[in-house]
Tab-separated table of N, CA and C in Angstrom:
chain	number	residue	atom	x	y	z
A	63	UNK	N	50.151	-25.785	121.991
A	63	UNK	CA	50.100	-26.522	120.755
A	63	UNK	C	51.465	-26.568	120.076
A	64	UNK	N	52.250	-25.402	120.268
A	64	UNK	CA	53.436	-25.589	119.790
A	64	UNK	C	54.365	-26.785	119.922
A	65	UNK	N	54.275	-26.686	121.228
A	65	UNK	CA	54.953	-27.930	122.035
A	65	UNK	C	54.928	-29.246	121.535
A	66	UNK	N	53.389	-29.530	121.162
A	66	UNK	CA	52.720	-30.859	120.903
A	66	UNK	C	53.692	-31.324	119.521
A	67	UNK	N	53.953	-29.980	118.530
A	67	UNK	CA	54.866	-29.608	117.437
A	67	UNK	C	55.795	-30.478	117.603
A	68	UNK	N	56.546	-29.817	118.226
A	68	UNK	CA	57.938	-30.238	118.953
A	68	UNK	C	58.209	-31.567	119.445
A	69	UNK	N	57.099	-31.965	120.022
A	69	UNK	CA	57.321	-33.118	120.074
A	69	UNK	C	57.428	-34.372	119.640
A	70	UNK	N	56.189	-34.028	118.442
A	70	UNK	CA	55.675	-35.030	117.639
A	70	UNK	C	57.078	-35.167	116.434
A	71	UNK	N	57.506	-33.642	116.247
A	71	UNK	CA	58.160	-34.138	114.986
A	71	UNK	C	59.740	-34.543	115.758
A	72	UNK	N	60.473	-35.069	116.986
A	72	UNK	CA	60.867	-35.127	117.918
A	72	UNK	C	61.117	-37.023	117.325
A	73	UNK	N	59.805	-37.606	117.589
A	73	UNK	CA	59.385	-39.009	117.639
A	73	UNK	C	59.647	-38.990	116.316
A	74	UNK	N	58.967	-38.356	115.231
A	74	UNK	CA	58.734	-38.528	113.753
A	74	UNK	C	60.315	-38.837	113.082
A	75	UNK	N	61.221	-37.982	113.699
A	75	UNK	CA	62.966	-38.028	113.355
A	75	UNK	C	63.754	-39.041	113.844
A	76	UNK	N	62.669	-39.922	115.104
A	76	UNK	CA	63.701	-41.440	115.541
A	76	UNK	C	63.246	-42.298	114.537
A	77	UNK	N	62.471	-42.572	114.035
A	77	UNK	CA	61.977	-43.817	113.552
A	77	UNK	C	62.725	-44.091	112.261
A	78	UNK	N	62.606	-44.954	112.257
A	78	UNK	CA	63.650	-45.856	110.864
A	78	UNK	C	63.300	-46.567	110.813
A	79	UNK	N	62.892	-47.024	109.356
A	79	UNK	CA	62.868	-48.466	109.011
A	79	UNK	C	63.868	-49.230	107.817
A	80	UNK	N	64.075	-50.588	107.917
A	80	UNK	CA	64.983	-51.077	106.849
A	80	UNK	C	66.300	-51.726	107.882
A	81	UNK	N	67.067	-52.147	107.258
A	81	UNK	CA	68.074	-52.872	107.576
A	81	UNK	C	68.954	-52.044	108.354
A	82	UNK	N	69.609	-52.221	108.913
A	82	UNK	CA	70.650	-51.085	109.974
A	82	UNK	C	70.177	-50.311	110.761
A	83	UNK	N	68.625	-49.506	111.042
A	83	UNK	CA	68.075	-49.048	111.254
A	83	UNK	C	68.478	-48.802	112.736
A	84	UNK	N	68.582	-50.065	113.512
A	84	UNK	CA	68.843	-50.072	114.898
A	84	UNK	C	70.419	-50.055	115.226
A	85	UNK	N	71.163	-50.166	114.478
A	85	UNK	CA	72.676	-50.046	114.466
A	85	UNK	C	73.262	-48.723	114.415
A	86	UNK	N	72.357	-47.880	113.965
A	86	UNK	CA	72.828	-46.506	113.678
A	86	UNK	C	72.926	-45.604	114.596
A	87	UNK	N	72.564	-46.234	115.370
A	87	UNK	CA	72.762	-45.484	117.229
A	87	UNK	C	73.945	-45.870	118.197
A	88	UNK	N	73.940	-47.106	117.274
A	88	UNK	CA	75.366	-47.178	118.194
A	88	UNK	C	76.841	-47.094	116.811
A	89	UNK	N	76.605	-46.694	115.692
A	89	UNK	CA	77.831	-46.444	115.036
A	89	UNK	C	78.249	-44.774	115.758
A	90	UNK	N	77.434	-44.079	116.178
A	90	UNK	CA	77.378	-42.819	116.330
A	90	UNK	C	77.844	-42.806	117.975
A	91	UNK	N	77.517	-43.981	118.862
A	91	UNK	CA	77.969	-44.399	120.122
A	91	UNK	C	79.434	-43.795	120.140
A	92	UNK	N	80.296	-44.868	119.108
A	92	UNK	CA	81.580	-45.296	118.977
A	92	UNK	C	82.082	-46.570	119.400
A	93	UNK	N	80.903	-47.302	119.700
A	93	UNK	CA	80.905	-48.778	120.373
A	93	UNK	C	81.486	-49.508	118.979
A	94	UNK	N	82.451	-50.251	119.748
A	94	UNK	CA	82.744	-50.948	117.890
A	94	UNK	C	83.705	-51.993	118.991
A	95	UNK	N	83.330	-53.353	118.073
A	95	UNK	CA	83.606	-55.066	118.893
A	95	UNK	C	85.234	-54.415	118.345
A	96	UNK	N	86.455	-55.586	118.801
A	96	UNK	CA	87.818	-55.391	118.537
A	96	UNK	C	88.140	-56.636	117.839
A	97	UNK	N	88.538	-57.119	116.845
A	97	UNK	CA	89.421	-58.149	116.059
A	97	UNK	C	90.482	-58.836	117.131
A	98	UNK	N	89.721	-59.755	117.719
A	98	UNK	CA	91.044	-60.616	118.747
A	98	UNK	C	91.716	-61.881	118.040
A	99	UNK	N	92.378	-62.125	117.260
A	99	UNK	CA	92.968	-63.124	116.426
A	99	UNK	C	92.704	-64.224	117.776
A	100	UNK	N	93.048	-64.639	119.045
A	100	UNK	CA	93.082	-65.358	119.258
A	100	UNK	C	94.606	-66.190	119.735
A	101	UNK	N	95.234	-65.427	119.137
A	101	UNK	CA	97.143	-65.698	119.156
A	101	UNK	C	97.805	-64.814	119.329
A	102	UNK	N	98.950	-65.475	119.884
A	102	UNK	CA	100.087	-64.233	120.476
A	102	UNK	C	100.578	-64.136	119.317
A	103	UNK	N	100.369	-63.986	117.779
A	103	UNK	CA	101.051	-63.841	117.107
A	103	UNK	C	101.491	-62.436	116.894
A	104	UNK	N	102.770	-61.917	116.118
A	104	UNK	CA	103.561	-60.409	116.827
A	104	UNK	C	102.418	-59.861	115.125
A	105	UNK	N	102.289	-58.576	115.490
A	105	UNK	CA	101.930	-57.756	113.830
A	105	UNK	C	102.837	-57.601	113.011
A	106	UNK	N	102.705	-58.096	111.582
A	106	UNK	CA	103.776	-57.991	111.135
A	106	UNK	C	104.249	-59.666	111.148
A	107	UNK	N	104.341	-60.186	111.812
A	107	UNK	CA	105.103	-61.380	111.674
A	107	UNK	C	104.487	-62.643	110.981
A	108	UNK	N	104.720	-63.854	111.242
A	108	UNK	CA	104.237	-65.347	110.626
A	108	UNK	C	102.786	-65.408	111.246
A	109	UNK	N	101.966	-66.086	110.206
A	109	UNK	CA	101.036	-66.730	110.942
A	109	UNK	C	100.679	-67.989	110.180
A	110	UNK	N	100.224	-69.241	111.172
A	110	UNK	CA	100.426	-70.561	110.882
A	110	UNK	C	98.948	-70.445	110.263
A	111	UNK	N	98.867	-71.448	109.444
A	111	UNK	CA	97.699	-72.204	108.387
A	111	UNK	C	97.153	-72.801	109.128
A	112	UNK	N	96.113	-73.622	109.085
A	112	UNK	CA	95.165	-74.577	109.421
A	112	UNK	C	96.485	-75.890	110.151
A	113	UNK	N	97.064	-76.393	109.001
A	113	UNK	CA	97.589	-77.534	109.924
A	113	UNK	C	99.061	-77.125	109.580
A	114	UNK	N	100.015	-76.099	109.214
A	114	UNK	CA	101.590	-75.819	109.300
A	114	UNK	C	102.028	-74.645	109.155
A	115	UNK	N	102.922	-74.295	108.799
A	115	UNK	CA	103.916	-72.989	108.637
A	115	UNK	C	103.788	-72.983	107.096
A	116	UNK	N	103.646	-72.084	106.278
A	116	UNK	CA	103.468	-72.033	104.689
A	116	UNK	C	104.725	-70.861	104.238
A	117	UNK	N	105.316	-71.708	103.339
A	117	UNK	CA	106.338	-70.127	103.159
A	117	UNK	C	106.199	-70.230	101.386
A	118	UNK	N	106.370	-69.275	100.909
A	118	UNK	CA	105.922	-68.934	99.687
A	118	UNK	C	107.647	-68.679	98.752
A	119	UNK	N	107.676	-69.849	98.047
A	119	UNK	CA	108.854	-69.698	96.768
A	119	UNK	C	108.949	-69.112	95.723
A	120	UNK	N	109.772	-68.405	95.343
A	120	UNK	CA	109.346	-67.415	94.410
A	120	UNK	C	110.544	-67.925	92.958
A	121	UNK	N	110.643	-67.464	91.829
A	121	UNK	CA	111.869	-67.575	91.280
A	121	UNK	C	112.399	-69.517	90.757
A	122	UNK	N	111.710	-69.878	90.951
A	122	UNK	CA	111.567	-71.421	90.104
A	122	UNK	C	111.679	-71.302	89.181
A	123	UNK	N	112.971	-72.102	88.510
A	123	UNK	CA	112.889	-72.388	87.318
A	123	UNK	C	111.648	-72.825	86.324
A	124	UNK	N	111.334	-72.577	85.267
A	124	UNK	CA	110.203	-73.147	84.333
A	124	UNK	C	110.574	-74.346	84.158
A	125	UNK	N	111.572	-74.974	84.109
A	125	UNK	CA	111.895	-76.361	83.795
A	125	UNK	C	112.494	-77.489	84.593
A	126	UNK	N	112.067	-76.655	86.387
A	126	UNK	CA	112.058	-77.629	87.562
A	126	UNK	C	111.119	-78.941	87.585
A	127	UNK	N	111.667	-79.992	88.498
A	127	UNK	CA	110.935	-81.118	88.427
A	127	UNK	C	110.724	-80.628	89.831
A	128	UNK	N	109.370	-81.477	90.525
A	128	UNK	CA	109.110	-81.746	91.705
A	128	UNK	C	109.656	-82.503	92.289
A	129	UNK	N	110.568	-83.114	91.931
A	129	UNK	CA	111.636	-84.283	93.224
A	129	UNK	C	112.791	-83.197	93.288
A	130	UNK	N	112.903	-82.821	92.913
A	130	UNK	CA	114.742	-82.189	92.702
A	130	UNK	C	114.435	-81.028	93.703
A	131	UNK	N	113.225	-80.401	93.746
A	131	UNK	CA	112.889	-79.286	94.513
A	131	UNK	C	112.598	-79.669	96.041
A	132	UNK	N	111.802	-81.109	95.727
A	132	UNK	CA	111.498	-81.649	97.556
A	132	UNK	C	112.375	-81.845	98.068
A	133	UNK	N	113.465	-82.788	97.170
A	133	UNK	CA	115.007	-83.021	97.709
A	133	UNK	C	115.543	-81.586	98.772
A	134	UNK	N	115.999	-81.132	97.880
A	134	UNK	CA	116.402	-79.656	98.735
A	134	UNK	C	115.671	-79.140	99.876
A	135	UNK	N	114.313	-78.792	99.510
A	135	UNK	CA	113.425	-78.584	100.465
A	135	UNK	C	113.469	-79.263	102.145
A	136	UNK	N	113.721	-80.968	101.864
A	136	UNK	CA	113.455	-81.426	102.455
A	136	UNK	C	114.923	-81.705	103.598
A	137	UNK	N	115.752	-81.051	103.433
A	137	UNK	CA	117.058	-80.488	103.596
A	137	UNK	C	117.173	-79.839	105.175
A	138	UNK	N	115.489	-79.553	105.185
A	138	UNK	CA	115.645	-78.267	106.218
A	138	UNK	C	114.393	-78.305	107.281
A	139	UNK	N	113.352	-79.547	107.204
A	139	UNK	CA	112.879	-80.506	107.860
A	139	UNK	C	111.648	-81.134	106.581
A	140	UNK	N	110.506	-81.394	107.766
A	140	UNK	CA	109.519	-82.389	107.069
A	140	UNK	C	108.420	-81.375	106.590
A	141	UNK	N	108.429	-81.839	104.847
A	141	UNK	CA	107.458	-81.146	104.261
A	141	UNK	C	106.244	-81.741	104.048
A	142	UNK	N	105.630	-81.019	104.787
A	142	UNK	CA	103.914	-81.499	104.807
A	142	UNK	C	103.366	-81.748	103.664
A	143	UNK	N	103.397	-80.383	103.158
A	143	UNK	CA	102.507	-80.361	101.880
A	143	UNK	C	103.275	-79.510	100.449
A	144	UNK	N	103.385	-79.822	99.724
A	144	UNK	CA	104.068	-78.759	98.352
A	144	UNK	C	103.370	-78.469	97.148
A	145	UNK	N	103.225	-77.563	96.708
A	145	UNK	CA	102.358	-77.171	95.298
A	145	UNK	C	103.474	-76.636	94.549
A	146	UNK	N	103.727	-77.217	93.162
A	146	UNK	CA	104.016	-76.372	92.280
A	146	UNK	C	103.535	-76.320	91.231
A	147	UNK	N	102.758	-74.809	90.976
A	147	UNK	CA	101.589	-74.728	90.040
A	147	UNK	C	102.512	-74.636	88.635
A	148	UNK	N	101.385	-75.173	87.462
A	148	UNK	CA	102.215	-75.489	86.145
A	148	UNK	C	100.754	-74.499	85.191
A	149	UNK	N	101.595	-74.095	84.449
A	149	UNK	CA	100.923	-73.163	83.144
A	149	UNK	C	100.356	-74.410	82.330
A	150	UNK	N	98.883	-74.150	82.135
A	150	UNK	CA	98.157	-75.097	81.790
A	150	UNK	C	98.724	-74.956	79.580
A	151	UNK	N	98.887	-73.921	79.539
A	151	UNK	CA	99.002	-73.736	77.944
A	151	UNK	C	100.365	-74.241	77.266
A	152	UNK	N	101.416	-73.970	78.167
A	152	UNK	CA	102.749	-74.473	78.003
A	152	UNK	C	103.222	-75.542	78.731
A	153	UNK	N	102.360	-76.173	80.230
A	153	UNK	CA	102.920	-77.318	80.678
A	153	UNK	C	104.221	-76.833	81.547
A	154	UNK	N	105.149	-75.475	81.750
A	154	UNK	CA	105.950	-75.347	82.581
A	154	UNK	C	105.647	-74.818	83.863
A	155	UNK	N	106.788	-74.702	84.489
A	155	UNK	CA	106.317	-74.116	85.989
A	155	UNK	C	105.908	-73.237	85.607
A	156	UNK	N	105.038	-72.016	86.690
A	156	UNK	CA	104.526	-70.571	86.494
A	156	UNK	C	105.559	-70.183	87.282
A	157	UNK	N	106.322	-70.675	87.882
A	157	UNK	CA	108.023	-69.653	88.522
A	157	UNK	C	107.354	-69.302	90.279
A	158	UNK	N	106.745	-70.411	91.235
A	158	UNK	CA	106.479	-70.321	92.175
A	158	UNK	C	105.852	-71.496	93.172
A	159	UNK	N	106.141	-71.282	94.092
A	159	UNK	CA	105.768	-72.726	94.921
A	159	UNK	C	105.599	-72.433	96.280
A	160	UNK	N	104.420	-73.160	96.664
A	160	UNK	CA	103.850	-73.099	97.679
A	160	UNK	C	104.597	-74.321	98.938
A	161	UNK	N	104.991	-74.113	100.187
A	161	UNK	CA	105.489	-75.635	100.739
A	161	UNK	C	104.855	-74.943	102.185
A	162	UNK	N	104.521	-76.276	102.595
A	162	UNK	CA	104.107	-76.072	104.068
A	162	UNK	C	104.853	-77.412	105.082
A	163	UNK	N	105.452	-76.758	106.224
A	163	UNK	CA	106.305	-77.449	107.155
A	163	UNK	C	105.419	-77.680	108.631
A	164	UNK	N	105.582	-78.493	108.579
A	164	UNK	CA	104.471	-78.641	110.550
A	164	UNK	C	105.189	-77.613	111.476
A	165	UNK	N	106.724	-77.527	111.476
A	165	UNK	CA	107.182	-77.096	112.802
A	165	UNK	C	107.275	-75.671	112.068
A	166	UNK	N	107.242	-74.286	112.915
A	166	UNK	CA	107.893	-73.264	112.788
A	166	UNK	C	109.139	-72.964	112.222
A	167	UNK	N	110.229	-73.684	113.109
A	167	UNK	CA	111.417	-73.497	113.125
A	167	UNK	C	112.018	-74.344	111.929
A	168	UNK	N	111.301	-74.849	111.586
A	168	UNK	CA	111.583	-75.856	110.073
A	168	UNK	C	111.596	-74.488	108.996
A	169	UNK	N	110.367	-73.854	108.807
A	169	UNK	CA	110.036	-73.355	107.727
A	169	UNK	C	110.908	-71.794	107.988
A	170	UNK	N	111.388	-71.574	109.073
A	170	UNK	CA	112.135	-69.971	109.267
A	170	UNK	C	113.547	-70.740	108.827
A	171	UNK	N	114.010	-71.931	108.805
A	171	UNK	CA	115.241	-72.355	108.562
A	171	UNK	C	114.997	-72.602	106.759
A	172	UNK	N	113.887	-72.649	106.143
A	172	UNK	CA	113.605	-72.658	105.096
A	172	UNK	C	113.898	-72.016	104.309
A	173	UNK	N	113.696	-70.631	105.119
A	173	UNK	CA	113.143	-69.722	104.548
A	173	UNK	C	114.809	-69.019	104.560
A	174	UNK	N	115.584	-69.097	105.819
A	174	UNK	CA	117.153	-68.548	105.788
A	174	UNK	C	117.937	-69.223	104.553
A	175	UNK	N	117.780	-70.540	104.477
A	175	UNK	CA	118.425	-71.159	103.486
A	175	UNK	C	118.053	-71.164	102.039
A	176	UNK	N	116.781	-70.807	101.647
A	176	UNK	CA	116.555	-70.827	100.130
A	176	UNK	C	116.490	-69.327	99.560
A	177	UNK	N	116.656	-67.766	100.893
A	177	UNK	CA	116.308	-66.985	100.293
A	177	UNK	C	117.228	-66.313	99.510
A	178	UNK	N	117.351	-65.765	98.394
A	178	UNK	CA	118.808	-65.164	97.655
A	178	UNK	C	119.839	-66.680	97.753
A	179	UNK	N	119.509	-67.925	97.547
A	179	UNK	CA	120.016	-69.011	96.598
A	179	UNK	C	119.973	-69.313	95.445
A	180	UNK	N	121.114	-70.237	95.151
A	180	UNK	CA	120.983	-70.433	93.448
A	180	UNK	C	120.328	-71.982	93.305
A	181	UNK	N	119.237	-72.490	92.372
A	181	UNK	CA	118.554	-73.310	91.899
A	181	UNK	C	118.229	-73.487	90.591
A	182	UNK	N	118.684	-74.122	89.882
A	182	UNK	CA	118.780	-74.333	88.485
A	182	UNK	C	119.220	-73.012	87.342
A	183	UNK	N	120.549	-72.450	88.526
A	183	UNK	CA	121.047	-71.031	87.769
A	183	UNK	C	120.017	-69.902	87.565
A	184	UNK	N	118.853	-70.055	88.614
A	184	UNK	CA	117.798	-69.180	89.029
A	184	UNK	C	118.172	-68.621	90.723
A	185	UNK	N	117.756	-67.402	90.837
A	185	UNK	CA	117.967	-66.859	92.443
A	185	UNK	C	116.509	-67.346	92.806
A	186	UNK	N	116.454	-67.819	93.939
A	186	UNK	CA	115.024	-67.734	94.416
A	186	UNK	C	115.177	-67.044	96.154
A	187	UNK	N	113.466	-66.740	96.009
A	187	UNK	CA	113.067	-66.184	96.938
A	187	UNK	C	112.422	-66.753	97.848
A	188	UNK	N	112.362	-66.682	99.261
A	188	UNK	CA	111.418	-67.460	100.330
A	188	UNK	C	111.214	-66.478	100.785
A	189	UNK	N	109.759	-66.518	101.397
A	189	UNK	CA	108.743	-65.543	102.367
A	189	UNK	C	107.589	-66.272	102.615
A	190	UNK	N	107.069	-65.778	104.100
A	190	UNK	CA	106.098	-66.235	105.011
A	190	UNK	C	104.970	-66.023	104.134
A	191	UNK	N	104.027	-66.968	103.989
A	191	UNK	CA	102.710	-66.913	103.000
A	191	UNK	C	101.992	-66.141	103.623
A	192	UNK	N	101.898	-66.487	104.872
A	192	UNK	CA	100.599	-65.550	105.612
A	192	UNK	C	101.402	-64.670	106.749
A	193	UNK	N	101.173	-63.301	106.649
A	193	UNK	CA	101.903	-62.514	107.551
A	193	UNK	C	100.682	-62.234	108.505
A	194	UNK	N	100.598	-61.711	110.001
A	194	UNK	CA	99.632	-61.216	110.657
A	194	UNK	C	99.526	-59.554	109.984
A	195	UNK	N	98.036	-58.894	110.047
A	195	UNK	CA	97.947	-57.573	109.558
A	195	UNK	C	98.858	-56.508	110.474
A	196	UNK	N	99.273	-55.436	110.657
A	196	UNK	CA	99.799	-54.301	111.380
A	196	UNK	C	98.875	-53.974	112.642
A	197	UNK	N	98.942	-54.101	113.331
A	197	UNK	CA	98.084	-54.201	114.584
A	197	UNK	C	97.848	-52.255	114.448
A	198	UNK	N	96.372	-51.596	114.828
A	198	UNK	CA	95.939	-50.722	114.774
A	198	UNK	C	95.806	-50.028	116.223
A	199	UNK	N	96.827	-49.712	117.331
A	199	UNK	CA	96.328	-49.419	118.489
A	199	UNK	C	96.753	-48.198	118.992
């Protein structure tokens, strides 16, 4: 009869009910899927947007126009797409801009030429919008 004990409360300690219930056998496995981006992109480095290269401007004057900025921009190839967000309360720049280039090598030449430049007696900054995470291996 002991046994029967043993056994029963054996069965009584697998059962689970509720959400995860059946997952909890294999967190304890160590089975775990791997994050494959899909791209040779390096960790640490660029990674492209939906349709270009995005590099992130920092250091805009408040009292830049949007032609005077594409001008330059456009210096260093073809700009897809450009945002420069404006402070809804004052109407000036918020001191940052978004530009996206189709080619790679457009937006790393972008990014050599506008970073630590002078623009309306402002330094600005260029950097890759989207970096890949630090690879974990």
């Amino acid at each position: 009869m002991a046994s029967m004990d043993v056994e029963e409360s054996s069965l009584v300690s697998k059962r689970a009910k509720g959400r995860g219930a059946d997952s909890a056998t294999d967190l304890a496995d160590g089975d775990y899927e791997s994050l494959s981006s899909g791209t040779e992109e390096k960790s640490g480095g660029p990674v492209k947007s939906v349709e270009g290269w995005i590099i992130f401007l920092t250091g805009v004057h408040e009292e830049a126009e949007e032609d005077g900025l594409l001008d330059r921009l456009s210096d260093f190839g073809n700009v897809q797409n450009f945002q420069l967000q404006l402070d809804r309360r004052t109407g000036f720049v918020k001191g940052y801009a978004l530009v996206e280039f189709e080619k790679k090598e457009e937006a790393e030449s972008a990014i050599r030429g506008l970073n630590d430049s002078e623009f309306m007696e402002k330094q600005l900054t260029a950097s890759w919008a989207f970096v890949a995470p630090p690879s974990h291996t």
